[in-house]
Short mmCIF file of N, CA, C and O in Angstrom, two decimals:
data_model
loop_
_atom_site.label_atom_id
_atom_site.label_comp_id
_atom_site.label_asym_id
_atom_site.label_seq_id
_atom_site.Cartn_x
_atom_site.Cartn_y
_atom_site.Cartn_z
N MET D 1 5.65 -9.64 16.66
CA MET D 1 6.16 -8.78 15.61
C MET D 1 5.07 -8.61 14.57
O MET D 1 4.27 -9.51 14.34
N LYS D 2 5.07 -7.46 13.93
CA LYS D 2 4.07 -7.16 12.90
C LYS D 2 4.76 -6.63 11.66
O LYS D 2 5.61 -5.74 11.75
N LEU D 3 4.40 -7.21 10.50
CA LEU D 3 4.95 -6.79 9.22
C LEU D 3 3.85 -6.17 8.37
O LEU D 3 2.77 -6.77 8.22
N LEU D 4 4.11 -5.01 7.81
CA LEU D 4 3.18 -4.35 6.89
C LEU D 4 3.65 -4.63 5.47
O LEU D 4 4.81 -4.36 5.13
N ILE D 5 2.77 -5.18 4.65
CA ILE D 5 3.11 -5.54 3.27
C ILE D 5 2.43 -4.56 2.33
O ILE D 5 1.20 -4.49 2.29
N GLY D 6 3.22 -3.81 1.57
CA GLY D 6 2.67 -2.89 0.59
C GLY D 6 2.39 -3.63 -0.71
O GLY D 6 3.30 -4.09 -1.38
N LEU D 7 1.11 -3.74 -1.05
CA LEU D 7 0.71 -4.41 -2.28
C LEU D 7 0.46 -3.37 -3.37
O LEU D 7 0.08 -2.24 -3.08
N ASP D 8 0.66 -3.79 -4.62
CA ASP D 8 0.42 -2.87 -5.73
C ASP D 8 -0.50 -3.45 -6.79
O ASP D 8 -0.71 -2.85 -7.83
N GLY D 9 -1.03 -4.64 -6.54
CA GLY D 9 -1.92 -5.26 -7.51
C GLY D 9 -1.19 -5.91 -8.67
O GLY D 9 -1.79 -6.34 -9.64
N HIS D 10 0.14 -5.98 -8.59
CA HIS D 10 0.96 -6.54 -9.66
C HIS D 10 1.93 -7.57 -9.07
O HIS D 10 1.92 -7.84 -7.88
N GLY D 11 2.82 -8.07 -9.90
CA GLY D 11 3.77 -9.08 -9.50
C GLY D 11 4.71 -8.64 -8.40
O GLY D 11 5.09 -9.44 -7.54
N SER D 12 5.08 -7.37 -8.39
CA SER D 12 6.01 -6.91 -7.35
C SER D 12 5.35 -6.99 -5.97
O SER D 12 6.02 -7.31 -4.98
N GLY D 13 4.07 -6.72 -5.89
CA GLY D 13 3.35 -6.86 -4.62
C GLY D 13 3.23 -8.31 -4.20
O GLY D 13 3.33 -8.63 -3.01
N GLU D 14 3.04 -9.20 -5.17
CA GLU D 14 2.98 -10.63 -4.87
C GLU D 14 4.33 -11.13 -4.34
O GLU D 14 4.38 -11.94 -3.43
N ARG D 15 5.42 -10.62 -4.92
CA ARG D 15 6.75 -11.01 -4.43
C ARG D 15 6.98 -10.49 -3.02
O ARG D 15 7.57 -11.18 -2.18
N ALA D 16 6.49 -9.28 -2.73
CA ALA D 16 6.61 -8.73 -1.38
C ALA D 16 5.84 -9.60 -0.39
O ALA D 16 6.31 -9.89 0.71
N MET D 17 4.65 -10.04 -0.79
CA MET D 17 3.83 -10.87 0.08
C MET D 17 4.50 -12.23 0.31
O MET D 17 4.53 -12.73 1.44
N ALA D 18 5.08 -12.81 -0.72
CA ALA D 18 5.78 -14.09 -0.57
C ALA D 18 6.97 -13.94 0.37
O ALA D 18 7.20 -14.80 1.23
N HIS D 19 7.71 -12.86 0.23
CA HIS D 19 8.87 -12.64 1.10
C HIS D 19 8.42 -12.43 2.55
O HIS D 19 9.06 -12.94 3.49
N ALA D 20 7.32 -11.70 2.73
CA ALA D 20 6.81 -11.48 4.08
C ALA D 20 6.43 -12.80 4.74
O ALA D 20 6.66 -12.98 5.94
N GLN D 21 5.90 -13.73 3.97
CA GLN D 21 5.55 -15.03 4.52
C GLN D 21 6.80 -15.80 4.96
O GLN D 21 6.79 -16.45 6.02
N VAL D 22 7.85 -15.72 4.17
CA VAL D 22 9.11 -16.38 4.54
C VAL D 22 9.63 -15.78 5.85
O VAL D 22 10.02 -16.51 6.77
N LEU D 23 9.64 -14.45 5.93
CA LEU D 23 10.10 -13.80 7.16
C LEU D 23 9.24 -14.18 8.35
O LEU D 23 9.75 -14.46 9.44
N ALA D 24 7.92 -14.18 8.15
CA ALA D 24 7.01 -14.49 9.25
C ALA D 24 7.24 -15.91 9.77
O ALA D 24 7.17 -16.14 10.98
N LYS D 25 7.52 -16.85 8.88
CA LYS D 25 7.81 -18.22 9.31
C LYS D 25 9.10 -18.26 10.13
O LYS D 25 9.18 -18.97 11.14
N GLN D 26 10.09 -17.48 9.71
CA GLN D 26 11.36 -17.45 10.45
C GLN D 26 11.21 -16.79 11.81
O GLN D 26 11.82 -17.21 12.78
N ILE D 27 10.39 -15.75 11.87
CA ILE D 27 10.20 -15.00 13.10
C ILE D 27 9.39 -15.80 14.12
O ILE D 27 9.67 -15.79 15.30
N GLY D 28 8.36 -16.46 13.62
CA GLY D 28 7.48 -17.20 14.52
C GLY D 28 6.20 -16.45 14.76
O GLY D 28 5.37 -16.32 13.87
N ASP D 29 6.01 -15.93 15.95
CA ASP D 29 4.78 -15.23 16.31
C ASP D 29 4.76 -13.87 15.59
O ASP D 29 5.35 -12.91 16.05
N CYS D 30 4.08 -13.84 14.45
CA CYS D 30 4.14 -12.66 13.60
C CYS D 30 2.79 -12.40 12.95
O CYS D 30 2.14 -13.32 12.46
N GLU D 31 2.37 -11.16 12.94
CA GLU D 31 1.13 -10.76 12.29
C GLU D 31 1.47 -10.04 10.99
O GLU D 31 2.40 -9.23 10.94
N LEU D 32 0.70 -10.32 9.95
CA LEU D 32 0.90 -9.68 8.64
C LEU D 32 -0.27 -8.76 8.33
O LEU D 32 -1.43 -9.15 8.49
N VAL D 33 0.05 -7.55 7.88
CA VAL D 33 -0.97 -6.59 7.48
C VAL D 33 -0.74 -6.24 6.02
O VAL D 33 0.29 -5.66 5.67
N ALA D 34 -1.69 -6.61 5.17
CA ALA D 34 -1.61 -6.29 3.74
C ALA D 34 -2.21 -4.92 3.52
O ALA D 34 -3.32 -4.64 3.97
N ALA D 35 -1.48 -4.05 2.83
CA ALA D 35 -1.95 -2.68 2.61
C ALA D 35 -1.87 -2.32 1.14
O ALA D 35 -0.92 -2.69 0.44
N TYR D 36 -2.87 -1.59 0.69
CA TYR D 36 -2.90 -1.09 -0.69
C TYR D 36 -3.23 0.39 -0.62
O TYR D 36 -4.20 0.79 0.02
N VAL D 37 -2.41 1.20 -1.28
CA VAL D 37 -2.62 2.65 -1.28
C VAL D 37 -3.00 3.09 -2.69
O VAL D 37 -2.28 2.82 -3.65
N ILE D 38 -4.13 3.76 -2.78
CA ILE D 38 -4.59 4.33 -4.04
C ILE D 38 -4.04 5.74 -4.10
O ILE D 38 -4.35 6.57 -3.24
N GLU D 39 -3.21 6.00 -5.09
CA GLU D 39 -2.59 7.32 -5.24
C GLU D 39 -3.69 8.37 -5.34
O GLU D 39 -4.60 8.27 -6.17
N TRP D 40 -3.62 9.37 -4.47
CA TRP D 40 -4.71 10.34 -4.39
C TRP D 40 -4.18 11.66 -3.85
O TRP D 40 -3.52 11.67 -2.82
N SER D 41 -4.50 12.72 -4.51
CA SER D 41 -4.12 14.04 -4.01
C SER D 41 -5.34 14.68 -3.36
O SER D 41 -6.41 14.74 -3.96
N PRO D 42 -5.20 15.16 -2.14
CA PRO D 42 -6.32 15.82 -1.48
C PRO D 42 -6.57 17.23 -2.01
O PRO D 42 -7.56 17.85 -1.67
N TYR D 43 -5.67 17.71 -2.83
CA TYR D 43 -5.76 19.10 -3.29
C TYR D 43 -6.57 19.19 -4.57
O TYR D 43 -6.21 18.58 -5.58
N SER D 44 -7.65 19.91 -4.51
CA SER D 44 -8.49 20.08 -5.68
C SER D 44 -9.34 21.32 -5.48
O SER D 44 -9.87 21.56 -4.40
N PHE D 45 -9.48 22.08 -6.52
CA PHE D 45 -10.30 23.27 -6.46
C PHE D 45 -11.42 23.08 -7.46
O PHE D 45 -11.28 23.38 -8.64
N GLN D 46 -12.54 22.50 -6.98
CA GLN D 46 -13.64 22.16 -7.83
C GLN D 46 -14.94 22.68 -7.25
O GLN D 46 -15.00 23.12 -6.11
N THR D 47 -15.99 22.54 -8.04
CA THR D 47 -17.31 22.93 -7.57
C THR D 47 -17.81 21.91 -6.55
O THR D 47 -17.25 20.81 -6.44
N GLN D 48 -18.86 22.24 -5.85
CA GLN D 48 -19.43 21.33 -4.87
C GLN D 48 -19.89 20.02 -5.54
O GLN D 48 -19.70 18.94 -4.99
N GLU D 49 -20.46 20.13 -6.75
CA GLU D 49 -20.92 18.94 -7.47
C GLU D 49 -19.74 18.05 -7.86
O GLU D 49 -19.80 16.83 -7.76
N GLU D 50 -18.65 18.67 -8.33
CA GLU D 50 -17.47 17.90 -8.70
C GLU D 50 -16.86 17.21 -7.49
O GLU D 50 -16.41 16.07 -7.57
N ASN D 51 -16.85 17.89 -6.34
CA ASN D 51 -16.33 17.28 -5.13
C ASN D 51 -17.19 16.11 -4.67
O ASN D 51 -16.67 15.11 -4.19
N ALA D 52 -18.51 16.23 -4.83
CA ALA D 52 -19.41 15.13 -4.47
C ALA D 52 -19.15 13.92 -5.37
O ALA D 52 -19.09 12.77 -4.90
N GLU D 53 -18.95 14.15 -6.66
CA GLU D 53 -18.64 13.07 -7.60
C GLU D 53 -17.28 12.45 -7.27
O GLU D 53 -17.11 11.23 -7.33
N ARG D 54 -16.34 13.29 -6.92
CA ARG D 54 -15.00 12.81 -6.57
C ARG D 54 -15.07 11.92 -5.34
O ARG D 54 -14.42 10.88 -5.27
N HIS D 55 -15.86 12.32 -4.35
CA HIS D 55 -16.02 11.51 -3.13
C HIS D 55 -16.65 10.16 -3.48
O HIS D 55 -16.21 9.11 -2.98
N LYS D 56 -17.65 10.16 -4.34
CA LYS D 56 -18.31 8.91 -4.75
C LYS D 56 -17.30 7.99 -5.45
O LYS D 56 -17.23 6.80 -5.16
N ARG D 57 -16.51 8.56 -6.34
CA ARG D 57 -15.50 7.78 -7.06
C ARG D 57 -14.46 7.23 -6.08
O ARG D 57 -14.02 6.08 -6.19
N ARG D 58 -14.10 8.03 -5.11
CA ARG D 58 -13.12 7.60 -4.10
C ARG D 58 -13.64 6.40 -3.33
O ARG D 58 -12.91 5.43 -3.10
N GLU D 59 -14.89 6.44 -2.91
CA GLU D 59 -15.49 5.32 -2.17
C GLU D 59 -15.55 4.07 -3.04
O GLU D 59 -15.30 2.96 -2.56
N GLU D 60 -15.86 4.22 -4.32
CA GLU D 60 -15.90 3.08 -5.24
C GLU D 60 -14.50 2.47 -5.39
O GLU D 60 -14.36 1.25 -5.44
N GLU D 61 -13.47 3.31 -5.47
CA GLU D 61 -12.10 2.82 -5.59
C GLU D 61 -11.70 2.03 -4.35
O GLU D 61 -11.04 0.99 -4.46
N LEU D 62 -12.07 2.51 -3.17
CA LEU D 62 -11.75 1.80 -1.93
C LEU D 62 -12.41 0.42 -1.93
O LEU D 62 -11.78 -0.58 -1.59
N SER D 63 -13.67 0.37 -2.32
CA SER D 63 -14.41 -0.89 -2.36
C SER D 63 -13.80 -1.87 -3.37
O SER D 63 -13.61 -3.05 -3.07
N THR D 64 -13.47 -1.37 -4.55
CA THR D 64 -12.89 -2.22 -5.59
C THR D 64 -11.53 -2.76 -5.16
O THR D 64 -11.25 -3.95 -5.33
N ALA D 65 -10.69 -1.89 -4.61
CA ALA D 65 -9.35 -2.34 -4.17
C ALA D 65 -9.46 -3.37 -3.05
O ALA D 65 -8.69 -4.33 -3.01
N THR D 66 -10.41 -3.18 -2.17
CA THR D 66 -10.60 -4.14 -1.08
C THR D 66 -11.00 -5.50 -1.63
O THR D 66 -10.41 -6.52 -1.27
N SER D 67 -11.98 -5.52 -2.53
CA SER D 67 -12.47 -6.81 -3.02
C SER D 67 -11.51 -7.48 -4.00
O SER D 67 -11.42 -8.71 -4.02
N ARG D 68 -10.77 -6.72 -4.78
CA ARG D 68 -9.90 -7.31 -5.80
C ARG D 68 -8.47 -7.59 -5.34
O ARG D 68 -7.81 -8.48 -5.86
N ILE D 69 -7.99 -6.81 -4.38
CA ILE D 69 -6.59 -6.94 -3.98
C ILE D 69 -6.44 -7.39 -2.53
O ILE D 69 -5.79 -8.39 -2.24
N ILE D 70 -7.04 -6.67 -1.61
CA ILE D 70 -6.82 -6.93 -0.18
C ILE D 70 -7.51 -8.21 0.30
O ILE D 70 -6.88 -9.05 0.94
N ASP D 71 -8.79 -8.37 -0.01
CA ASP D 71 -9.50 -9.56 0.47
C ASP D 71 -8.84 -10.85 0.00
O ASP D 71 -8.62 -11.76 0.82
N PRO D 72 -8.48 -10.98 -1.30
CA PRO D 72 -7.79 -12.21 -1.71
C PRO D 72 -6.43 -12.40 -1.04
O PRO D 72 -6.05 -13.53 -0.70
N ALA D 73 -5.70 -11.30 -0.82
CA ALA D 73 -4.39 -11.40 -0.16
C ALA D 73 -4.55 -11.88 1.28
O ALA D 73 -3.82 -12.77 1.73
N VAL D 74 -5.49 -11.29 2.00
CA VAL D 74 -5.71 -11.68 3.40
C VAL D 74 -6.17 -13.14 3.47
O VAL D 74 -5.70 -13.90 4.32
N LYS D 75 -7.06 -13.54 2.57
CA LYS D 75 -7.51 -14.93 2.55
C LYS D 75 -6.33 -15.88 2.31
O LYS D 75 -6.19 -16.89 2.99
N SER D 76 -5.49 -15.53 1.35
CA SER D 76 -4.32 -16.35 1.05
C SER D 76 -3.40 -16.47 2.26
O SER D 76 -2.91 -17.56 2.58
N LEU D 77 -3.15 -15.37 2.93
CA LEU D 77 -2.29 -15.38 4.12
C LEU D 77 -2.90 -16.21 5.24
O LEU D 77 -2.21 -17.00 5.88
N ARG D 78 -4.19 -16.05 5.46
CA ARG D 78 -4.86 -16.81 6.52
C ARG D 78 -4.89 -18.30 6.17
O ARG D 78 -4.70 -19.14 7.04
N ASP D 79 -5.16 -18.61 4.89
CA ASP D 79 -5.18 -20.01 4.46
C ASP D 79 -3.80 -20.66 4.66
O ASP D 79 -3.71 -21.86 4.87
N ALA D 80 -2.75 -19.85 4.60
CA ALA D 80 -1.39 -20.35 4.82
C ALA D 80 -1.04 -20.43 6.30
O ALA D 80 0.07 -20.79 6.67
N GLY D 81 -1.99 -20.05 7.16
CA GLY D 81 -1.79 -20.20 8.60
C GLY D 81 -1.30 -18.96 9.33
O GLY D 81 -0.92 -19.03 10.49
N PHE D 82 -1.32 -17.81 8.66
CA PHE D 82 -0.84 -16.57 9.29
C PHE D 82 -1.99 -15.75 9.87
O PHE D 82 -3.10 -15.75 9.34
N ALA D 83 -1.69 -15.03 10.94
CA ALA D 83 -2.61 -14.01 11.44
C ALA D 83 -2.48 -12.83 10.48
O ALA D 83 -1.38 -12.31 10.28
N ALA D 84 -3.59 -12.45 9.84
CA ALA D 84 -3.49 -11.42 8.80
C ALA D 84 -4.72 -10.52 8.80
O ALA D 84 -5.82 -10.93 9.16
N SER D 85 -4.47 -9.29 8.39
CA SER D 85 -5.55 -8.32 8.19
C SER D 85 -5.16 -7.47 6.99
O SER D 85 -4.06 -7.58 6.46
N GLY D 86 -6.09 -6.61 6.56
CA GLY D 86 -5.81 -5.78 5.40
C GLY D 86 -6.43 -4.41 5.53
O GLY D 86 -7.36 -4.20 6.31
N ILE D 87 -5.87 -3.49 4.75
CA ILE D 87 -6.35 -2.11 4.79
C ILE D 87 -6.09 -1.44 3.45
O ILE D 87 -5.09 -1.72 2.79
N VAL D 88 -7.03 -0.58 3.06
CA VAL D 88 -6.88 0.21 1.83
C VAL D 88 -7.04 1.68 2.22
O VAL D 88 -7.92 2.04 3.00
N ARG D 89 -6.17 2.50 1.67
CA ARG D 89 -6.24 3.95 1.91
C ARG D 89 -5.94 4.71 0.62
O ARG D 89 -5.28 4.20 -0.27
N HIS D 90 -6.40 5.93 0.59
CA HIS D 90 -6.02 6.87 -0.46
C HIS D 90 -4.90 7.75 0.07
O HIS D 90 -4.85 8.03 1.26
N GLY D 91 -4.01 8.18 -0.82
CA GLY D 91 -2.97 9.12 -0.42
C GLY D 91 -1.69 8.93 -1.20
O GLY D 91 -1.62 8.16 -2.14
N ASP D 92 -0.68 9.63 -0.78
CA ASP D 92 0.67 9.45 -1.32
C ASP D 92 1.16 8.09 -0.83
O ASP D 92 1.09 7.79 0.37
N VAL D 93 1.65 7.27 -1.74
CA VAL D 93 1.99 5.88 -1.39
C VAL D 93 3.01 5.81 -0.26
O VAL D 93 2.79 5.14 0.75
N ALA D 94 4.14 6.48 -0.39
CA ALA D 94 5.20 6.40 0.62
C ALA D 94 4.72 6.94 1.96
O ALA D 94 4.89 6.31 3.01
N GLU D 95 4.13 8.11 1.93
CA GLU D 95 3.66 8.74 3.16
C GLU D 95 2.59 7.89 3.85
O GLU D 95 2.60 7.70 5.07
N THR D 96 1.66 7.36 3.06
CA THR D 96 0.56 6.58 3.62
C THR D 96 1.05 5.25 4.18
O THR D 96 0.61 4.84 5.26
N LEU D 97 1.97 4.57 3.49
CA LEU D 97 2.50 3.32 4.04
C LEU D 97 3.23 3.57 5.36
O LEU D 97 3.10 2.79 6.30
N ASN D 98 3.97 4.65 5.43
CA ASN D 98 4.66 4.98 6.68
C ASN D 98 3.65 5.28 7.79
O ASN D 98 3.80 4.81 8.92
N THR D 99 2.61 6.03 7.48
CA THR D 99 1.56 6.33 8.46
C THR D 99 0.87 5.06 8.93
O THR D 99 0.63 4.87 10.12
N LEU D 100 0.58 4.16 7.97
CA LEU D 100 -0.05 2.89 8.34
C LEU D 100 0.86 2.07 9.24
O LEU D 100 0.38 1.44 10.20
N ALA D 101 2.15 2.05 8.95
CA ALA D 101 3.09 1.33 9.80
C ALA D 101 3.04 1.86 11.23
O ALA D 101 3.02 1.08 12.19
N GLU D 102 2.99 3.17 11.36
CA GLU D 102 2.92 3.77 12.69
C GLU D 102 1.60 3.44 13.37
O GLU D 102 1.57 3.05 14.54
N GLU D 103 0.48 3.59 12.64
CA GLU D 103 -0.84 3.32 13.21
C GLU D 103 -1.00 1.85 13.61
O GLU D 103 -1.61 1.55 14.64
N GLN D 104 -0.47 0.96 12.81
CA GLN D 104 -0.62 -0.47 13.05
C GLN D 104 0.43 -1.03 14.01
O GLN D 104 0.35 -2.18 14.40
N GLY D 105 1.42 -0.24 14.34
CA GLY D 105 2.50 -0.71 15.21
C GLY D 105 3.40 -1.72 14.50
O GLY D 105 3.93 -2.64 15.12
N ALA D 106 3.56 -1.53 13.19
CA ALA D 106 4.39 -2.46 12.40
C ALA D 106 5.87 -2.26 12.73
O ALA D 106 6.32 -1.13 12.93
N ASP D 107 6.59 -3.36 12.75
CA ASP D 107 8.02 -3.33 13.00
C ASP D 107 8.83 -3.17 11.72
O ASP D 107 10.01 -2.83 11.77
N GLN D 108 8.18 -3.46 10.59
CA GLN D 108 8.88 -3.42 9.31
C GLN D 108 7.85 -3.29 8.20
O GLN D 108 6.73 -3.77 8.32
N ILE D 109 8.26 -2.64 7.10
CA ILE D 109 7.44 -2.53 5.90
C ILE D 109 8.14 -3.34 4.81
O ILE D 109 9.35 -3.22 4.62
N ILE D 110 7.35 -4.14 4.10
CA ILE D 110 7.90 -4.93 3.00
C ILE D 110 7.17 -4.53 1.72
O ILE D 110 5.93 -4.57 1.67
N VAL D 111 7.94 -4.10 0.73
CA VAL D 111 7.37 -3.67 -0.55
C VAL D 111 8.16 -4.28 -1.69
O VAL D 111 9.31 -4.68 -1.53
N GLY D 112 7.54 -4.31 -2.85
CA GLY D 112 8.24 -4.73 -4.05
C GLY D 112 8.86 -3.53 -4.73
O GLY D 112 8.36 -2.42 -4.61
N ARG D 113 9.94 -3.79 -5.42
CA ARG D 113 10.56 -2.71 -6.20
C ARG D 113 9.68 -2.44 -7.40
O ARG D 113 9.28 -3.35 -8.11
N SER D 114 9.39 -1.20 -7.62
CA SER D 114 8.56 -0.82 -8.75
C SER D 114 9.26 -1.18 -10.04
O SER D 114 10.46 -1.03 -10.18
N SER D 115 8.48 -1.66 -11.00
CA SER D 115 9.06 -1.99 -12.31
C SER D 115 9.15 -0.77 -13.21
O SER D 115 9.70 -0.82 -14.29
N GLU D 116 8.60 0.36 -12.74
CA GLU D 116 8.66 1.58 -13.53
C GLU D 116 10.11 2.04 -13.67
O GLU D 116 10.89 1.96 -12.75
N GLY D 117 10.44 2.52 -14.82
CA GLY D 117 11.81 2.98 -15.02
C GLY D 117 11.82 4.18 -15.93
O GLY D 117 10.81 4.81 -16.16
N GLY D 118 12.99 4.47 -16.43
CA GLY D 118 13.10 5.53 -17.42
C GLY D 118 13.19 6.91 -16.85
O GLY D 118 13.45 7.13 -15.68
N PHE D 119 12.94 7.85 -17.72
CA PHE D 119 13.12 9.27 -17.46
C PHE D 119 12.27 9.77 -16.29
O PHE D 119 12.75 10.50 -15.43
N THR D 120 10.99 9.40 -16.23
CA THR D 120 10.10 9.89 -15.19
C THR D 120 10.61 9.53 -13.80
O THR D 120 10.65 10.36 -12.91
N ARG D 121 11.04 8.29 -13.61
CA ARG D 121 11.51 7.87 -12.30
C ARG D 121 12.78 8.58 -11.91
O ARG D 121 12.99 8.92 -10.74
N ARG D 122 13.67 8.81 -12.86
CA ARG D 122 14.93 9.49 -12.53
C ARG D 122 14.67 10.91 -12.05
O ARG D 122 15.38 11.42 -11.19
N ILE D 123 13.67 11.57 -12.60
CA ILE D 123 13.40 12.95 -12.19
C ILE D 123 12.57 13.01 -10.91
O ILE D 123 12.88 13.75 -9.99
N PHE D 124 11.51 12.22 -10.84
CA PHE D 124 10.56 12.34 -9.74
C PHE D 124 10.75 11.31 -8.63
O PHE D 124 10.15 11.43 -7.58
N GLY D 125 11.57 10.30 -8.85
CA GLY D 125 11.71 9.24 -7.86
C GLY D 125 10.52 8.30 -7.93
O GLY D 125 9.61 8.47 -8.71
N SER D 126 10.53 7.29 -7.10
CA SER D 126 9.42 6.34 -7.08
C SER D 126 8.89 6.26 -5.66
O SER D 126 9.53 6.69 -4.71
N ALA D 127 7.70 5.68 -5.53
CA ALA D 127 7.11 5.51 -4.21
C ALA D 127 8.03 4.68 -3.32
O ALA D 127 8.21 4.99 -2.15
N THR D 128 8.65 3.65 -3.91
CA THR D 128 9.54 2.79 -3.12
C THR D 128 10.74 3.57 -2.60
O THR D 128 11.07 3.50 -1.41
N SER D 129 11.40 4.31 -3.47
CA SER D 129 12.58 5.05 -3.00
C SER D 129 12.18 6.15 -2.02
O SER D 129 12.90 6.40 -1.05
N ASN D 130 11.04 6.79 -2.23
CA ASN D 130 10.57 7.80 -1.28
C ASN D 130 10.29 7.17 0.08
O ASN D 130 10.59 7.75 1.12
N LEU D 131 9.72 5.96 0.07
CA LEU D 131 9.43 5.27 1.32
C LEU D 131 10.72 4.93 2.06
O LEU D 131 10.84 5.16 3.26
N VAL D 132 11.69 4.38 1.34
CA VAL D 132 12.97 4.02 1.96
C VAL D 132 13.61 5.24 2.60
O VAL D 132 14.17 5.16 3.70
N MET D 133 13.51 6.38 1.95
CA MET D 133 14.15 7.60 2.47
C MET D 133 13.41 8.21 3.65
O MET D 133 14.02 8.92 4.45
N SER D 134 12.10 7.93 3.80
CA SER D 134 11.33 8.64 4.82
C SER D 134 10.71 7.75 5.90
O SER D 134 10.14 8.28 6.85
N ALA D 135 10.82 6.46 5.78
CA ALA D 135 10.13 5.57 6.71
C ALA D 135 10.67 5.66 8.13
O ALA D 135 11.85 5.89 8.34
N SER D 136 9.78 5.45 9.06
CA SER D 136 10.17 5.49 10.46
C SER D 136 10.48 4.09 11.01
O SER D 136 10.85 3.95 12.17
N VAL D 137 10.30 3.06 10.17
CA VAL D 137 10.67 1.68 10.53
C VAL D 137 11.48 1.11 9.37
O VAL D 137 11.45 1.65 8.26
N PRO D 138 12.20 0.01 9.59
CA PRO D 138 12.96 -0.59 8.48
C PRO D 138 12.04 -0.98 7.32
O PRO D 138 10.91 -1.38 7.50
N VAL D 139 12.59 -0.85 6.12
CA VAL D 139 11.88 -1.20 4.89
C VAL D 139 12.68 -2.26 4.15
O VAL D 139 13.89 -2.08 3.93
N THR D 140 12.02 -3.33 3.78
CA THR D 140 12.64 -4.36 2.94
C THR D 140 12.06 -4.20 1.54
O THR D 140 10.83 -4.21 1.38
N VAL D 141 12.92 -4.05 0.56
CA VAL D 141 12.49 -3.92 -0.83
C VAL D 141 12.81 -5.22 -1.54
O VAL D 141 13.97 -5.64 -1.62
N VAL D 142 11.78 -5.87 -2.05
CA VAL D 142 11.91 -7.16 -2.71
C VAL D 142 12.00 -6.94 -4.22
O VAL D 142 11.19 -6.21 -4.79
N VAL D 143 13.00 -7.56 -4.84
CA VAL D 143 13.18 -7.39 -6.29
C VAL D 143 12.40 -8.45 -7.04
O VAL D 143 11.96 -9.43 -6.52
#
C-alpha cells in the first residue's frame, strides 16, 4: 500500500505526516510519499524576459521547498523505519495532489485541514475541500 502525504510547511502538514505514520504501522507493508505543492498558475502573459525570470524563480522555489520541507520529512520518515520518498511540484494544490496520487499509484491521500478561515474560504473554498471533492482515491483530512 502507498500513502501520499500532502505537506504544507506548517503544523497541519506535520499532523498529516504523524497520522500517516500511525496508519502505515497499522497497515504493515506501506510506502509513504511526502508531497509539497507550490501554488502556481501556468497562465501568464509576459515578455520573454519576464518569463525567463519567472522560470528561474520557479526553479529556486522547487529547490527551497525540497531542502526545507521535503528532505527533512523524508529523513524523519526513514529514521522512523518507513520506506519513504518525496516530491515537490508547482500547480493547483488539489489538482496536483490528485495527479501525484495517480502517478505514484497511491491508495490514499492524507492532508491536514487548512487553518485558513473566514470570508475568503467560504467564497473560494480551500485546497483541502477541493481535493476531497475531486480526488480519485480516498482522502483522509487530519484536524
